Coordinates of C-alpha atoms in Angstrom, one line a residue:
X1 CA 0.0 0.0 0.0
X2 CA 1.2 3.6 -0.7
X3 CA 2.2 6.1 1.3
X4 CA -0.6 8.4 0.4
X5 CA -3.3 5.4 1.0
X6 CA -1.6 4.8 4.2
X7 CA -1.8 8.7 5.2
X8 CA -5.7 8.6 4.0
X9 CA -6.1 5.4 6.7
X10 CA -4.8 7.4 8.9
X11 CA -6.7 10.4 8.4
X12 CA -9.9 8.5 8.2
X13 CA -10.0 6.9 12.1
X14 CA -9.3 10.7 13.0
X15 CA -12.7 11.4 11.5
X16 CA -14.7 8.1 12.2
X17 CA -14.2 6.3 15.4
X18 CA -16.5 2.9 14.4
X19 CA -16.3 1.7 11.4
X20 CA -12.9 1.4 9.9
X21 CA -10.3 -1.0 11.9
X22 CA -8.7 0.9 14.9
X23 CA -5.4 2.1 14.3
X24 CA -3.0 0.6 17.0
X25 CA 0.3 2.2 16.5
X26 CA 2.1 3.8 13.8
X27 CA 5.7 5.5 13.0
X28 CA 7.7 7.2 10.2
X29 CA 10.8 6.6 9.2
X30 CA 13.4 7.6 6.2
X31 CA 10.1 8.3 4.2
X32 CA 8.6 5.0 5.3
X33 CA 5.2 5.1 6.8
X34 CA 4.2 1.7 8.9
X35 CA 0.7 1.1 10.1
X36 CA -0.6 -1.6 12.8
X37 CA -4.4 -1.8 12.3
X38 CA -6.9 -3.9 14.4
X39 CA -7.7 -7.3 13.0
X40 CA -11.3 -7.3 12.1
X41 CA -12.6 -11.2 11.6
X42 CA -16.0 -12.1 10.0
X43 CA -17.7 -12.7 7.0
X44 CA -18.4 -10.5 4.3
X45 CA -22.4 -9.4 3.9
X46 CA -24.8 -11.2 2.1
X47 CA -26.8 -7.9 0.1
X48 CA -28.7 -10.1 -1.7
X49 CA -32.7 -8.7 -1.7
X50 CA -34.3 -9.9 2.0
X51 CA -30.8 -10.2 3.9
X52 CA -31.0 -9.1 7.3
X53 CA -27.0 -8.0 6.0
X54 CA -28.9 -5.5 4.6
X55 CA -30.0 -4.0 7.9
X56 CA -26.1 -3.7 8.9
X57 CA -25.8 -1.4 5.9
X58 CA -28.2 0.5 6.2
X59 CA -27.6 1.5 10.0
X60 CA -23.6 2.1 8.9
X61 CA -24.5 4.0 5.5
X62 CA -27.0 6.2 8.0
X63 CA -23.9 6.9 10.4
X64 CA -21.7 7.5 7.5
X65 CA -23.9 10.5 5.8
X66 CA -23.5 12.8 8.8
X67 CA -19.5 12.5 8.4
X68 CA -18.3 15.6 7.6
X69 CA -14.5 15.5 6.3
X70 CA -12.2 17.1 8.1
X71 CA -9.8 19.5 6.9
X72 CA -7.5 16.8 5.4
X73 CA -6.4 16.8 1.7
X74 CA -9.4 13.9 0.1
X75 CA -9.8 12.8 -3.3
X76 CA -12.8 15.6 -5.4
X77 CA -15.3 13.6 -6.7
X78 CA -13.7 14.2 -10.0
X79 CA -10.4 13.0 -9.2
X80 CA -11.8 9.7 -7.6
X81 CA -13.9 9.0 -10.0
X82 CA -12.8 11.0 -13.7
X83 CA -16.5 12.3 -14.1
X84 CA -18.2 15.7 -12.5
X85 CA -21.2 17.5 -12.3
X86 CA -21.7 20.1 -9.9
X87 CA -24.3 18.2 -7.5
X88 CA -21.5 15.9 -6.8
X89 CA -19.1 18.2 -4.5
X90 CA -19.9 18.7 -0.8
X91 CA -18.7 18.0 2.6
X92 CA -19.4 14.5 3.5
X93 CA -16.8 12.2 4.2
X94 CA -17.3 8.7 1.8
X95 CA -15.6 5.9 1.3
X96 CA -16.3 5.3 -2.3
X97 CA -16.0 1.6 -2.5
X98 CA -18.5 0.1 -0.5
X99 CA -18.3 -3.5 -2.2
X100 CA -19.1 -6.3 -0.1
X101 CA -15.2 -7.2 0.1
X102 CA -14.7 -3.7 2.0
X103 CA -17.2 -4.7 4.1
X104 CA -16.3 -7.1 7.3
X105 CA -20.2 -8.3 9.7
X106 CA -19.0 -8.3 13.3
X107 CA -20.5 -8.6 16.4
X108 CA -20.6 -4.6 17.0
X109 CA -22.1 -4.2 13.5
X110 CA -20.3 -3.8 9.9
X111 CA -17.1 -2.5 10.0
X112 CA -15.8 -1.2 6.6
X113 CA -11.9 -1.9 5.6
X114 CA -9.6 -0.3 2.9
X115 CA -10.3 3.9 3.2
X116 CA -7.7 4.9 0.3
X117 CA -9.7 6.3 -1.8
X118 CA -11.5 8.5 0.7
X119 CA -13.4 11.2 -0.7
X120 CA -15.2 14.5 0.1
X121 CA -18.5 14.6 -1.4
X122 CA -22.0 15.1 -1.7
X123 CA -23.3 12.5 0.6
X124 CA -25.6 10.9 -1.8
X125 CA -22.7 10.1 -4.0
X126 CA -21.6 7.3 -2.2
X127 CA -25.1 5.4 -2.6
X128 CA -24.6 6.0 -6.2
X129 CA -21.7 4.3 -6.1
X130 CA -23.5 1.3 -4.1
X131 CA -25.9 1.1 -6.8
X132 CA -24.1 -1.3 -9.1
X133 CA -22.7 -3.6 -6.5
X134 CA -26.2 -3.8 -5.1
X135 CA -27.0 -4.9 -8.5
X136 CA -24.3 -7.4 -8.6
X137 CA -25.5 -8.8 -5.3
X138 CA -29.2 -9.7 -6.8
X139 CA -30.9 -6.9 -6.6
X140 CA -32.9 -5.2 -10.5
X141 CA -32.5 -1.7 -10.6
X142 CA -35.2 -0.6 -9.3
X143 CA -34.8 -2.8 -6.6
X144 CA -31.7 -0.8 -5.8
X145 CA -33.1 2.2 -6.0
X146 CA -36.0 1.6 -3.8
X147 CA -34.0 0.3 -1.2
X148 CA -32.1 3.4 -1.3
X149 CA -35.4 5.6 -1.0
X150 CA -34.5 4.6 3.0
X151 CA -31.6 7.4 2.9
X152 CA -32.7 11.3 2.9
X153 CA -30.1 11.9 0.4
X154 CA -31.0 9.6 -2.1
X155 CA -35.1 11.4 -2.1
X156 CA -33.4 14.9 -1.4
X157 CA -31.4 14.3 -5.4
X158 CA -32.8 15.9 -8.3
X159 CA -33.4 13.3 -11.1
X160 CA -31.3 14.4 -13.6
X161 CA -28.5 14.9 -11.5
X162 CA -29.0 10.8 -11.0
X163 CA -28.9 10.4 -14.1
X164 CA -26.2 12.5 -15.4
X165 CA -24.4 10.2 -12.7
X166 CA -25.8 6.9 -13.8
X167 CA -24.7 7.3 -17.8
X168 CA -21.2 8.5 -16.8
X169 CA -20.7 6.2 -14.6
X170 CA -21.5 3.6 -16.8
X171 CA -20.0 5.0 -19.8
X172 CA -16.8 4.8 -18.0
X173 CA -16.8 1.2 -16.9
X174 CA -17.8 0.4 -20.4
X175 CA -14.6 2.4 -21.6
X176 CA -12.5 0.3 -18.7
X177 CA -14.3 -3.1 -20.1
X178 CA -12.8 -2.3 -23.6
X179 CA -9.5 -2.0 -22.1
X180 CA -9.3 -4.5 -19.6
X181 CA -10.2 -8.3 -19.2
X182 CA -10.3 -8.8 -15.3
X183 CA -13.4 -10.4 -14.6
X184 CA -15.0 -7.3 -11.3
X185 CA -14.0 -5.0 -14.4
X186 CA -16.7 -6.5 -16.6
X187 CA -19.2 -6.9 -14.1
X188 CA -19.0 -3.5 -13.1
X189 CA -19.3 -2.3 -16.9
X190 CA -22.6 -4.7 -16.7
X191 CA -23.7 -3.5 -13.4
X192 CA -23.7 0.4 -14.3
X193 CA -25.1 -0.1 -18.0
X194 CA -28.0 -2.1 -15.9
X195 CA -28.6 1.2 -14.0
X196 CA -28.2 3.5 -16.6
X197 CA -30.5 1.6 -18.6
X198 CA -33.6 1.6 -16.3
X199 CA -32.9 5.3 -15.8
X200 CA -33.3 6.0 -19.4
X201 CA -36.1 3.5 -19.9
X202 CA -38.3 4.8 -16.7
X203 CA -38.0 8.6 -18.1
X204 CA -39.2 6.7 -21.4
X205 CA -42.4 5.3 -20.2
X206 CA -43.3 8.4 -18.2
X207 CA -42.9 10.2 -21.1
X208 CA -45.1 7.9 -23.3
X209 CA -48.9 8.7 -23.8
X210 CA -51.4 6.9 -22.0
X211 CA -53.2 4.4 -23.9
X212 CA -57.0 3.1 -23.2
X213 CA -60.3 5.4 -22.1
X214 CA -63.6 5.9 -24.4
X215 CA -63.5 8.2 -27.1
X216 CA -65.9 11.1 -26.6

């Protein structure tokens, strides 16, 4: 691990005293930087529609949105993640990576590993980002979505600012896909077409006439 995703470790269990492992001890020397981190044993969650897993998350994403980042030096949304759009900048502390693998069930709840690409958002952001992996873990689109509706800033997002998200996001991976042959690569290009898909469709429909009635 880098330097720099060391220092962001670091940074984040200033700001967040739950969820990422506890940082034991720590030193610098001759421009090394070496970390001892708390060993966090369990499973990863099951965020497949109807797990209770799903209950974990939602309690640690609900803890997570009222993060602020401190006055550290974190990724902009358009360095993380090589798209912007104004909506996407704020003040909120995310994690940008919430796939299951980051994500460790323990008996004090979920604890979330691997803070390097730490970034200082708009809160709603970082369920965007959960979108596709809660796609990859069963859930349609919708699906997704809906579950999402459980988070203020989800409903508090303007539409189109979703899905200015949703076609760059996947426009990227698809880009990435093109390039690349590792298997998570692919399923993400999948994943974020799937959701960028339903957007355009459901704008589709509700922009389609209805059909039916009497004729007068």
């Amino acid at each position: 691990m880098s330097v720099r995703s060391l220092r962001y470790e670091l940074a984040v269990t200033r700001a967040i005293d739950r969820h990422p492992p506890a940082v034991l001890w720590h030193f610098e020397s001759d421009g090394w930087l070496v970390v001892g981190t708390e060993h966090l044993a369990g499973p990863h969650p099951d965020l497949s529609p109807g797990s209770t897993d799903l209950n974990l998350l939602l309690a640690t994403l609900t803890a997570l949105q009222k993060t602020p980042a401190p006055g550290e030096t974190w990724f902009t949304p358009a360095a993380r993640l090589g798209f912007a759009h104004p909506a996407m900048d704020g003040e909120t502390l995310i994690h940008s990576d919430l796939n299951p693998a980051n994500l460790i069930v323990t008996p004090l709840g979920l604890r979330i590993v691997d803070w390097a690409w730490a970034t200082k958002a708009a809160a709603w952001v970082e369920l965007a980002l959960l979108v596709p992996w809660l796609i990859g873990s069963g859930h349609t689109a919708e699906q997704a979505e809906q579950w999402l509706t459980q988070l203020p800033a989800w409903t508090a997002t303007d539409r189109q600012v979703l899905d200015d998200f949703a076609s760059k996001n996947a426009t990227k991976w698809a880009a990435k896909s093109r390039q690349k042959t590792e298997r998570w690569v692919r399923d993400l290009a999948m994943w974020t077409g799937e959701w960028a898909d339903h957007r355009t469709d459901g704008h589709q429909s509700s922009r389609e006439p209805k059909r039916g009635g009497t004729l007068s």
